[in-house]
mmCIF file of C-alpha atoms and ligand atoms in Angstrom:
data_model
loop_
_atom_site.group_PDB
_atom_site.id
_atom_site.type_symbol
_atom_site.label_atom_id
_atom_site.label_comp_id
_atom_site.label_asym_id
_atom_site.label_seq_id
_atom_site.Cartn_x
_atom_site.Cartn_y
_atom_site.Cartn_z
ATOM 1 C CA UNK M 1 242.239 -67.742 101.243
ATOM 2 C CA UNK M 2 242.656 -68.717 97.390
ATOM 3 C CA UNK M 3 239.530 -71.235 97.725
ATOM 4 C CA UNK M 4 237.723 -68.523 99.442
ATOM 5 C CA UNK M 5 238.430 -65.980 96.805
ATOM 6 C CA UNK M 6 237.708 -68.586 93.794
ATOM 7 C CA UNK M 7 234.286 -69.016 94.929
ATOM 8 C CA UNK M 8 233.479 -64.948 95.665
ATOM 9 C CA UNK M 9 234.908 -64.280 92.263
ATOM 10 C CA UNK M 10 232.696 -67.062 90.424
ATOM 11 C CA UNK M 11 229.717 -66.246 92.293
ATOM 12 C CA UNK M 12 229.541 -62.465 90.981
ATOM 13 C CA UNK M 13 227.393 -61.833 88.923
ATOM 14 C CA UNK M 14 227.886 -57.885 87.779
ATOM 15 C CA UNK M 15 230.624 -56.161 87.009
ATOM 16 C CA UNK M 16 229.998 -53.760 90.348
ATOM 17 C CA UNK M 17 230.813 -57.232 92.449
ATOM 18 C CA UNK M 18 233.633 -58.547 90.841
ATOM 19 C CA UNK M 19 235.391 -55.400 91.002
ATOM 20 C CA UNK M 20 234.622 -55.365 94.371
ATOM 21 C CA UNK M 21 236.078 -59.039 94.916
ATOM 22 C CA UNK M 22 239.322 -57.548 93.528
ATOM 23 C CA UNK M 23 239.508 -54.608 96.066
ATOM 24 C CA UNK M 24 239.049 -57.616 98.455
ATOM 25 C CA UNK M 25 240.904 -59.959 97.423
ATOM 26 C CA UNK M 26 243.914 -58.326 95.671
ATOM 27 C CA UNK M 27 244.032 -54.910 97.177
ATOM 28 C CA UNK M 28 246.545 -53.212 99.539
ATOM 29 C CA UNK M 29 244.574 -53.949 102.451
ATOM 30 C CA UNK M 30 243.357 -57.731 101.036
ATOM 31 C CA UNK M 31 244.623 -61.322 102.588
ATOM 32 C CA UNK M 32 247.437 -61.855 99.775
ATOM 33 C CA UNK M 33 249.053 -58.628 100.647
ATOM 34 C CA UNK M 34 248.530 -59.610 103.934
ATOM 35 C CA UNK M 35 250.324 -63.034 103.555
ATOM 36 C CA UNK M 36 253.497 -60.986 101.552
ATOM 37 C CA UNK M 37 254.313 -58.901 104.822
ATOM 38 C CA UNK M 38 254.432 -62.107 106.362
ATOM 39 C CA UNK M 39 257.494 -62.919 104.431
ATOM 40 C CA UNK M 40 259.670 -60.386 106.735
ATOM 41 C CA UNK M 41 258.955 -63.082 109.522
ATOM 42 C CA UNK M 42 260.554 -66.167 107.685
ATOM 43 C CA UNK M 43 264.068 -67.292 107.810
ATOM 44 C CA UNK M 44 265.597 -67.167 104.227
ATOM 45 C CA UNK M 45 265.456 -70.676 103.486
ATOM 46 C CA UNK M 46 261.605 -70.388 103.977
ATOM 47 C CA UNK M 47 261.140 -67.435 101.901
ATOM 48 C CA UNK M 48 261.503 -68.692 98.403
ATOM 49 C CA UNK M 49 258.912 -71.441 98.970
ATOM 50 C CA UNK M 50 256.518 -69.011 100.469
ATOM 51 C CA UNK M 51 256.951 -66.537 98.256
ATOM 52 C CA UNK M 52 256.179 -68.620 95.182
ATOM 53 C CA UNK M 53 253.037 -70.165 96.807
ATOM 54 C CA UNK M 54 251.701 -66.504 97.569
ATOM 55 C CA UNK M 55 252.372 -65.559 93.870
ATOM 56 C CA UNK M 56 250.437 -68.896 92.767
ATOM 57 C CA UNK M 57 247.659 -67.294 94.598
ATOM 58 C CA UNK M 58 248.009 -64.256 93.620
ATOM 59 C CA UNK M 59 247.895 -65.492 90.361
ATOM 60 C CA UNK M 60 245.137 -68.023 90.228
ATOM 61 C CA UNK M 61 242.684 -65.323 91.826
ATOM 62 C CA UNK M 62 243.917 -62.505 89.022
ATOM 63 C CA UNK M 63 243.588 -65.115 86.531
ATOM 64 C CA UNK M 64 239.995 -66.278 87.952
ATOM 65 C CA UNK M 65 238.802 -62.582 87.620
ATOM 66 C CA UNK M 66 240.328 -61.904 84.474
ATOM 67 C CA UNK M 67 238.322 -64.972 83.164
ATOM 68 C CA UNK M 68 234.851 -64.088 85.198
ATOM 69 C CA UNK M 69 235.236 -60.337 83.719
ATOM 70 C CA UNK M 70 235.352 -62.360 79.867
ATOM 71 C CA UNK M 71 232.290 -64.161 80.856
ATOM 72 C CA UNK M 72 230.276 -61.203 82.307
ATOM 73 C CA UNK M 73 231.276 -58.862 79.250
ATOM 74 C CA UNK M 74 229.908 -61.292 77.034
ATOM 75 C CA UNK M 75 226.995 -62.026 78.988
ATOM 76 C CA UNK M 76 226.221 -58.139 79.027
ATOM 77 C CA UNK M 77 226.740 -57.623 75.315
ATOM 78 C CA UNK M 78 224.347 -60.653 75.102
ATOM 79 C CA UNK M 79 221.411 -58.963 76.704
ATOM 80 C CA UNK M 80 222.130 -55.884 75.650
ATOM 81 C CA UNK M 81 221.642 -57.468 72.114
ATOM 82 C CA UNK M 82 218.624 -58.856 73.080
ATOM 83 C CA UNK M 83 216.934 -55.949 74.805
ATOM 84 C CA UNK M 84 217.695 -53.873 70.943
ATOM 85 C CA UNK M 85 216.877 -56.408 68.543
ATOM 86 C CA UNK M 86 214.479 -54.883 65.856
ATOM 87 C CA UNK M 87 211.495 -57.088 64.477
ATOM 88 C CA UNK M 88 212.434 -56.111 60.471
ATOM 89 C CA UNK M 89 209.175 -58.242 60.077
ATOM 90 C CA UNK M 90 207.100 -55.785 61.842
ATOM 91 C CA UNK M 91 205.102 -53.734 59.034
ATOM 92 C CA UNK M 92 206.381 -49.883 59.753
ATOM 93 C CA UNK M 93 204.038 -46.844 60.630
ATOM 94 C CA UNK M 94 202.242 -45.937 57.137
ATOM 95 C CA UNK M 95 202.861 -42.129 56.739
ATOM 96 C CA UNK M 96 200.114 -40.109 55.924
ATOM 97 C CA UNK M 97 199.935 -39.253 52.244
ATOM 98 C CA UNK M 98 197.636 -35.964 51.014
ATOM 99 C CA UNK M 99 195.579 -36.031 48.155
ATOM 100 C CA UNK M 100 195.457 -34.252 44.808
ATOM 101 C CA UNK M 101 192.406 -31.393 45.372
ATOM 102 C CA UNK M 102 189.613 -32.442 43.208
ATOM 103 C CA UNK M 103 190.173 -29.223 41.159
ATOM 104 C CA UNK M 104 193.812 -30.263 40.434
ATOM 105 C CA UNK M 105 192.465 -33.571 39.079
ATOM 106 C CA UNK M 106 190.360 -32.242 37.317
ATOM 107 C CA UNK M 107 192.127 -29.431 36.007
ATOM 108 C CA UNK M 108 195.462 -31.934 35.123
ATOM 109 C CA UNK M 109 192.880 -34.422 33.348
ATOM 110 C CA UNK M 110 191.924 -31.427 30.755
ATOM 111 C CA UNK M 111 195.150 -30.333 30.580
ATOM 112 C CA UNK M 112 196.923 -33.851 29.579
ATOM 113 C CA UNK M 113 193.860 -34.828 27.285
ATOM 114 C CA UNK M 114 195.082 -30.762 25.378
ATOM 115 C CA UNK M 115 198.605 -31.677 25.623
ATOM 116 C CA UNK M 116 198.335 -34.945 23.960
ATOM 117 C CA UNK M 117 197.100 -33.123 20.912
ATOM 118 C CA UNK M 118 200.090 -30.814 21.132
ATOM 119 C CA UNK M 119 198.860 -27.991 23.186
ATOM 120 C CA UNK M 120 201.049 -25.835 25.295
ATOM 121 C CA UNK M 121 200.125 -25.043 28.478
ATOM 122 C CA UNK M 122 200.090 -21.524 30.231
ATOM 123 C CA UNK M 123 199.310 -19.623 32.897
ATOM 124 C CA UNK M 124 199.302 -15.575 33.878
ATOM 125 C CA UNK M 125 198.659 -13.498 37.168
ATOM 126 C CA UNK M 126 196.352 -13.262 38.699
ATOM 127 C CA UNK M 127 196.341 -9.730 39.713
ATOM 128 C CA UNK M 128 195.995 -8.629 36.280
ATOM 129 C CA UNK M 129 195.851 -5.298 33.771
ATOM 130 C CA UNK M 130 193.132 -3.867 33.319
ATOM 131 C CA UNK M 131 194.612 -4.006 29.299
ATOM 132 C CA UNK M 132 194.604 -8.420 29.243
ATOM 133 C CA UNK M 133 191.280 -8.854 31.187
ATOM 134 C CA UNK M 134 189.324 -6.355 29.495
ATOM 135 C CA UNK M 135 190.947 -3.764 26.606
ATOM 136 C CA UNK M 136 192.668 -6.886 24.380
ATOM 137 C CA UNK M 137 189.439 -8.748 25.056
ATOM 138 C CA UNK M 138 187.264 -6.281 22.791
ATOM 139 C CA UNK M 139 185.867 -4.752 25.958
ATOM 140 C CA UNK M 140 186.856 -1.263 25.870
ATOM 141 C CA UNK M 141 186.284 1.064 28.975
ATOM 142 C CA UNK M 142 182.751 2.032 29.653
ATOM 143 C CA UNK M 143 181.479 -0.884 27.543
ATOM 144 C CA UNK M 144 178.497 -2.344 29.193
ATOM 145 C CA UNK M 145 179.823 -5.564 28.410
ATOM 146 C CA UNK M 146 182.188 -4.823 31.773
ATOM 147 C CA UNK M 147 178.981 -5.260 34.304
ATOM 148 C CA UNK M 148 178.768 -8.919 32.831
ATOM 149 C CA UNK M 149 181.837 -9.527 34.794
ATOM 150 C CA UNK M 150 181.595 -7.940 38.497
ATOM 151 C CA UNK M 151 185.072 -6.881 39.003
ATOM 152 C CA UNK M 152 187.539 -6.535 41.689
ATOM 153 C CA UNK M 153 189.802 -3.654 41.080
ATOM 154 C CA UNK M 154 192.768 -2.957 43.030
ATOM 155 C CA UNK M 155 193.431 0.319 40.951
ATOM 156 C CA UNK M 156 192.473 2.158 38.018
ATOM 157 C CA UNK M 157 194.743 -0.086 35.845
ATOM 158 C CA UNK M 158 194.977 -3.211 37.631
ATOM 159 C CA UNK M 159 191.967 -6.313 38.846
ATOM 160 C CA UNK M 160 191.564 -9.222 39.966
ATOM 161 C CA UNK M 161 191.092 -11.157 36.948
ATOM 162 C CA UNK M 162 187.520 -12.197 36.062
ATOM 163 C CA UNK M 163 188.476 -14.727 33.425
ATOM 164 C CA UNK M 164 191.370 -16.464 31.903
ATOM 165 C CA UNK M 165 190.369 -14.780 28.661
ATOM 166 C CA UNK M 166 193.202 -12.527 30.210
ATOM 167 C CA UNK M 167 196.113 -15.427 29.621
ATOM 168 C CA UNK M 168 194.667 -15.732 25.895
ATOM 169 C CA UNK M 169 194.849 -12.454 25.119
ATOM 170 C CA UNK M 170 198.881 -12.578 26.956
ATOM 171 C CA UNK M 171 199.171 -15.658 24.207
ATOM 172 C CA UNK M 172 198.107 -14.028 21.337
ATOM 173 C CA UNK M 173 200.310 -10.631 22.068
ATOM 174 C CA UNK M 174 203.194 -12.832 22.966
ATOM 175 C CA UNK M 175 202.982 -14.867 19.747
ATOM 176 C CA UNK M 176 204.238 -12.089 17.835
ATOM 177 C CA UNK M 177 201.960 -12.417 14.866
ATOM 178 C CA UNK M 178 203.434 -16.121 14.569
ATOM 179 C CA UNK M 179 200.569 -19.150 14.194
ATOM 180 C CA UNK M 180 199.718 -21.588 14.900
ATOM 181 C CA UNK M 181 199.075 -21.001 18.543
ATOM 182 C CA UNK M 182 197.340 -23.850 20.583
ATOM 183 C CA UNK M 183 197.051 -23.440 24.197
ATOM 184 C CA UNK M 184 195.472 -24.258 27.450
ATOM 185 C CA UNK M 185 194.860 -22.049 30.060
ATOM 186 C CA UNK M 186 194.114 -22.908 33.667
ATOM 187 C CA UNK M 187 194.072 -20.564 36.498
ATOM 188 C CA UNK M 188 191.824 -18.944 39.077
ATOM 189 C CA UNK M 189 189.532 -16.261 38.786
ATOM 190 C CA UNK M 190 187.785 -13.582 40.924
ATOM 191 C CA UNK M 191 184.116 -12.405 40.700
ATOM 192 C CA UNK M 192 182.189 -9.964 42.931
ATOM 193 C CA UNK M 193 179.379 -12.493 43.724
ATOM 194 C CA UNK M 194 177.942 -13.400 47.261
ATOM 195 C CA UNK M 195 179.259 -17.136 48.091
ATOM 196 C CA UNK M 196 176.396 -19.763 48.081
ATOM 197 C CA UNK M 197 175.849 -22.882 46.745
ATOM 198 C CA UNK M 198 176.639 -22.287 42.754
ATOM 199 C CA UNK M 199 178.296 -19.084 43.331
ATOM 200 C CA UNK M 200 182.050 -17.866 44.612
ATOM 201 C CA UNK M 201 183.918 -15.019 44.386
ATOM 202 C CA UNK M 202 186.801 -17.027 43.388
ATOM 203 C CA UNK M 203 186.815 -20.099 41.149
ATOM 204 C CA UNK M 204 188.752 -21.967 38.450
ATOM 205 C CA UNK M 205 188.804 -21.636 34.654
ATOM 206 C CA UNK M 206 190.471 -23.261 31.675
ATOM 207 C CA UNK M 207 190.670 -21.715 28.678
ATOM 208 C CA UNK M 208 191.940 -23.093 25.113
ATOM 209 C CA UNK M 209 192.871 -21.237 22.389
ATOM 210 C CA UNK M 210 193.745 -22.198 18.636
ATOM 211 C CA UNK M 211 194.643 -19.615 16.102
ATOM 212 C CA UNK M 212 195.816 -20.324 12.272
ATOM 213 C CA UNK M 213 195.001 -20.341 8.956
ATOM 214 C CA UNK M 214 191.730 -21.977 8.291
ATOM 215 C CA UNK M 215 190.273 -22.906 11.410
ATOM 216 C CA UNK M 216 186.497 -22.795 11.419
ATOM 217 C CA UNK M 217 183.541 -23.702 14.324
ATOM 218 C CA UNK M 218 183.421 -27.430 12.972
ATOM 219 C CA UNK M 219 187.201 -27.768 14.174
ATOM 220 C CA UNK M 220 185.869 -25.852 17.444
ATOM 221 C CA UNK M 221 183.274 -28.687 17.591
ATOM 222 C CA UNK M 222 185.175 -31.379 17.101
ATOM 223 C CA UNK M 223 187.940 -30.435 19.741
ATOM 224 C CA UNK M 224 185.024 -29.890 22.485
ATOM 225 C CA UNK M 225 183.361 -33.186 21.562
ATOM 226 C CA UNK M 226 186.756 -34.700 22.134
ATOM 227 C CA UNK M 227 186.956 -33.417 25.428
ATOM 228 C CA UNK M 228 183.611 -34.370 26.411
ATOM 229 C CA UNK M 229 184.247 -38.160 25.749
ATOM 230 C CA UNK M 230 186.849 -37.762 27.627
ATOM 231 C CA UNK M 231 185.758 -36.192 30.538
ATOM 232 C CA UNK M 232 182.290 -37.534 31.055
ATOM 233 C CA UNK M 233 182.656 -40.772 28.860
ATOM 234 C CA UNK M 234 182.718 -42.351 25.384
ATOM 235 C CA UNK M 235 179.581 -41.684 23.148
ATOM 236 C CA UNK M 236 178.713 -37.847 24.303
ATOM 237 C CA UNK M 237 176.860 -35.423 21.882
ATOM 238 C CA UNK M 238 177.330 -31.726 22.069
ATOM 239 C CA UNK M 239 175.330 -29.362 20.507
ATOM 240 C CA UNK M 240 175.779 -25.329 20.267
ATOM 241 C CA UNK M 241 173.524 -22.681 21.330
ATOM 242 C CA UNK M 242 174.200 -19.009 20.352
ATOM 243 C CA UNK M 243 175.625 -16.676 22.703
ATOM 244 C CA UNK M 244 177.123 -13.338 23.013
ATOM 245 C CA UNK M 245 180.930 -13.079 24.401
ATOM 246 C CA UNK M 246 182.698 -9.705 23.352
ATOM 247 C CA UNK M 247 185.750 -11.453 22.199
ATOM 248 C CA UNK M 248 184.144 -14.248 19.939
ATOM 249 C CA UNK M 249 181.942 -14.101 17.212
ATOM 250 C CA UNK M 250 180.215 -16.012 16.608
ATOM 251 C CA UNK M 251 179.853 -16.824 20.657
ATOM 252 C CA UNK M 252 178.432 -20.655 21.539
ATOM 253 C CA UNK M 253 177.240 -21.748 24.815
ATOM 254 C CA UNK M 254 177.694 -25.548 24.394
ATOM 255 C CA UNK M 255 175.719 -28.084 25.937
ATOM 256 C CA UNK M 256 176.596 -31.961 26.165
ATOM 257 C CA UNK M 257 174.086 -34.713 26.582
ATOM 258 C CA UNK M 258 173.956 -35.897 30.374
ATOM 259 C CA UNK M 259 176.183 -38.316 31.849
ATOM 260 C CA UNK M 260 173.789 -39.433 34.470
ATOM 261 C CA UNK M 261 170.953 -40.106 32.099
ATOM 262 C CA UNK M 262 172.537 -40.525 29.060
ATOM 263 C CA UNK M 263 170.302 -37.714 27.574
ATOM 264 C CA UNK M 264 166.748 -38.920 28.410
ATOM 265 C CA UNK M 265 166.323 -36.421 31.508
ATOM 266 C CA UNK M 266 166.544 -36.680 35.465
ATOM 267 C CA UNK M 267 167.389 -34.253 37.884
ATOM 268 C CA UNK M 268 171.008 -33.659 37.141
ATOM 269 C CA UNK M 269 170.055 -32.117 33.619
ATOM 270 C CA UNK M 270 166.784 -31.008 34.986
ATOM 271 C CA UNK M 271 164.865 -32.905 32.465
ATOM 272 C CA UNK M 272 166.403 -31.643 29.355
ATOM 273 C CA UNK M 273 169.075 -34.468 28.552
ATOM 274 C CA UNK M 274 171.473 -31.742 28.434
ATOM 275 C CA UNK M 275 173.842 -30.073 30.716
ATOM 276 C CA UNK M 276 175.959 -26.579 29.832
ATOM 277 C CA UNK M 277 178.947 -26.832 30.179
ATOM 278 C CA UNK M 278 180.916 -24.025 28.967
ATOM 279 C CA UNK M 279 181.253 -20.951 26.473
ATOM 280 C CA UNK M 280 182.720 -20.661 23.583
ATOM 281 C CA UNK M 281 183.276 -19.069 19.894
ATOM 282 C CA UNK M 282 185.560 -17.757 17.294
ATOM 283 C CA UNK M 283 188.107 -15.287 17.776
ATOM 284 C CA UNK M 284 186.655 -11.938 17.106
ATOM 285 C CA UNK M 285 188.806 -9.951 14.701
ATOM 286 C CA UNK M 286 189.528 -6.756 16.976
ATOM 287 C CA UNK M 287 191.094 -9.544 19.323
ATOM 288 C CA UNK M 288 193.222 -11.088 16.688
ATOM 289 C CA UNK M 289 194.157 -7.288 15.151
ATOM 290 C CA UNK M 290 194.987 -6.119 18.551
ATOM 291 C CA UNK M 291 197.481 -8.709 19.131
ATOM 292 C CA UNK M 292 198.947 -7.997 15.736
ATOM 293 C CA UNK M 293 197.194 -10.258 13.433
ATOM 294 C CA UNK M 294 196.145 -10.108 10.489
ATOM 295 C CA UNK M 295 192.326 -11.109 10.682
ATOM 296 C CA UNK M 296 191.797 -11.851 7.235
ATOM 297 C CA UNK M 297 194.594 -14.117 6.812
ATOM 298 C CA UNK M 298 193.854 -16.275 10.001
ATOM 299 C CA UNK M 299 191.024 -17.336 12.092
ATOM 300 C CA UNK M 300 190.739 -19.019 15.371
ATOM 301 C CA UNK M 301 188.234 -20.501 18.441
ATOM 302 C CA UNK M 302 188.293 -19.862 22.019
ATOM 303 C CA UNK M 303 186.537 -22.291 24.915
ATOM 304 C CA UNK M 304 186.562 -21.696 28.637
ATOM 305 C CA UNK M 305 185.134 -23.534 30.785
ATOM 306 C CA UNK M 306 184.724 -24.061 34.863
ATOM 307 C CA UNK M 307 186.313 -26.196 36.601
ATOM 308 C CA UNK M 308 184.131 -26.635 39.681
ATOM 309 C CA UNK M 309 181.224 -26.758 37.345
ATOM 310 C CA UNK M 310 182.595 -29.660 35.365
ATOM 311 C CA UNK M 311 184.189 -31.327 38.527
ATOM 312 C CA UNK M 312 180.419 -30.862 40.586
ATOM 313 C CA UNK M 313 178.526 -32.124 37.638
ATOM 314 C CA UNK M 314 180.920 -35.393 36.724
ATOM 315 C CA UNK M 315 181.269 -36.331 40.298
ATOM 316 C CA UNK M 316 177.951 -35.082 41.597
ATOM 317 C CA UNK M 317 178.816 -32.207 44.386
ATOM 318 C CA UNK M 318 175.821 -30.187 45.219
ATOM 319 C CA UNK M 319 177.743 -27.189 47.014
ATOM 320 C CA UNK M 320 180.895 -25.465 45.332
ATOM 321 C CA UNK M 321 181.729 -24.141 48.655
ATOM 322 C CA UNK M 322 183.073 -27.674 49.177
ATOM 323 C CA UNK M 323 185.860 -27.332 47.270
ATOM 324 C CA UNK M 324 187.102 -24.228 49.619
ATOM 325 C CA UNK M 325 186.756 -25.186 53.450
ATOM 326 C CA UNK M 326 189.203 -28.053 52.883
ATOM 327 C CA UNK M 327 187.219 -31.204 54.980
ATOM 328 C CA UNK M 328 189.693 -33.502 54.455
ATOM 329 C CA UNK M 329 186.894 -36.290 54.199
ATOM 330 C CA UNK M 330 185.582 -34.690 51.303
ATOM 331 C CA UNK M 331 188.840 -34.278 49.673
ATOM 332 C CA UNK M 332 190.117 -37.992 50.741
ATOM 333 C CA UNK M 333 187.388 -38.804 47.825
ATOM 334 C CA UNK M 334 189.079 -37.867 45.463
ATOM 335 C CA UNK M 335 192.042 -40.286 46.198
ATOM 336 C CA UNK M 336 193.983 -40.097 43.302
ATOM 337 C CA UNK M 337 196.833 -42.898 44.387
ATOM 338 C CA UNK M 338 194.275 -45.839 45.926
HETATM 339 N N1 LIG J 1 186.171 -15.991 29.560
HETATM 340 C C1 LIG J 1 184.341 -16.681 29.326
HETATM 341 C C2 LIG J 1 183.599 -16.627 30.746
HETATM 342 O O1 LIG J 1 184.356 -16.531 31.267
HETATM 343 C C3 LIG J 1 184.326 -17.948 28.561
HETATM 344 C C4 LIG J 1 184.625 -18.125 27.530
HETATM 345 C C5 LIG J 1 185.934 -17.758 26.937
HETATM 346 C C6 LIG J 1 183.523 -17.455 25.947
HETATM 347 C C7 LIG J 1 186.536 -18.024 25.753
HETATM 348 C C8 LIG J 1 184.379 -18.046 24.862
HETATM 349 C C9 LIG J 1 185.787 -18.116 24.672
HETATM 350 O O2 LIG J 1 182.680 -16.719 30.864
#
């Protein structure tokens, strides 16, 4: 019995088989138990020796089962570990990273270079009061200059701001006559335009405003020259052309030498060697006075640029709608993290 049992136990390859063998040999109906029942037929002299032998056999089987159980457990653990092995040298999955929108890239570049010159950055509401968008910018109700900016009105007092000059007039009011003011104001603006390759009913501007004692047009020119160098490459030249805005006097339109041909004339600058980048001027005395400044004791300059326009020039983009349709193939081109 013992020999047969040990052989069977040795042959077990799973816990289930071992359990089965245990029941078979040591169970109530097993051969060991059966031998025990034979005891009652033996003489008293024979009993101890027989009993001892059966016990030895029983213990040997029990021990074999225990040993086998340990061996099976160890190998079960080993095969589990093998199955769950992780190769930590395998390269991981690369998470899909988003990219900054080209308008954000340009906007941040401009903000950064002005912050470097000590400007604050300020934003304002896109749903704006007529007061800040027009009145305080020296564009009173019924003035024909309002027609220059086709406006989305919400009601008699509110509108979607048509220019970041609305942030400028808020900043002037907020300063309560304190100088100097040096602020850069980026944001979305809205105009009732039919969308096409160069027009969009919503676009992005960045406005700069400086107010202090003795600020002149030369300061404006120096500042814009610095900006042109940084945005379009060193060695740019800029020129002022007379223009008209209600909130600046004098007003200028600012051109920079073409960054593609360096001023010789190409298709981007339509052969002129110059590209127009923004509008600017000296803050109109009325604008200063309405915000509580004494226009005899201070002066200031302001400029406003279209971010889309600058991005289109800089990157050679020919359709403004590319900025809004969110084609990832277009957006990926401006991956700053690469
Ligand atoms: N607000 C003007 C525009 O939207 C730009 C501008 C800003 C001009 C500041 C002069 C000074 O066209």
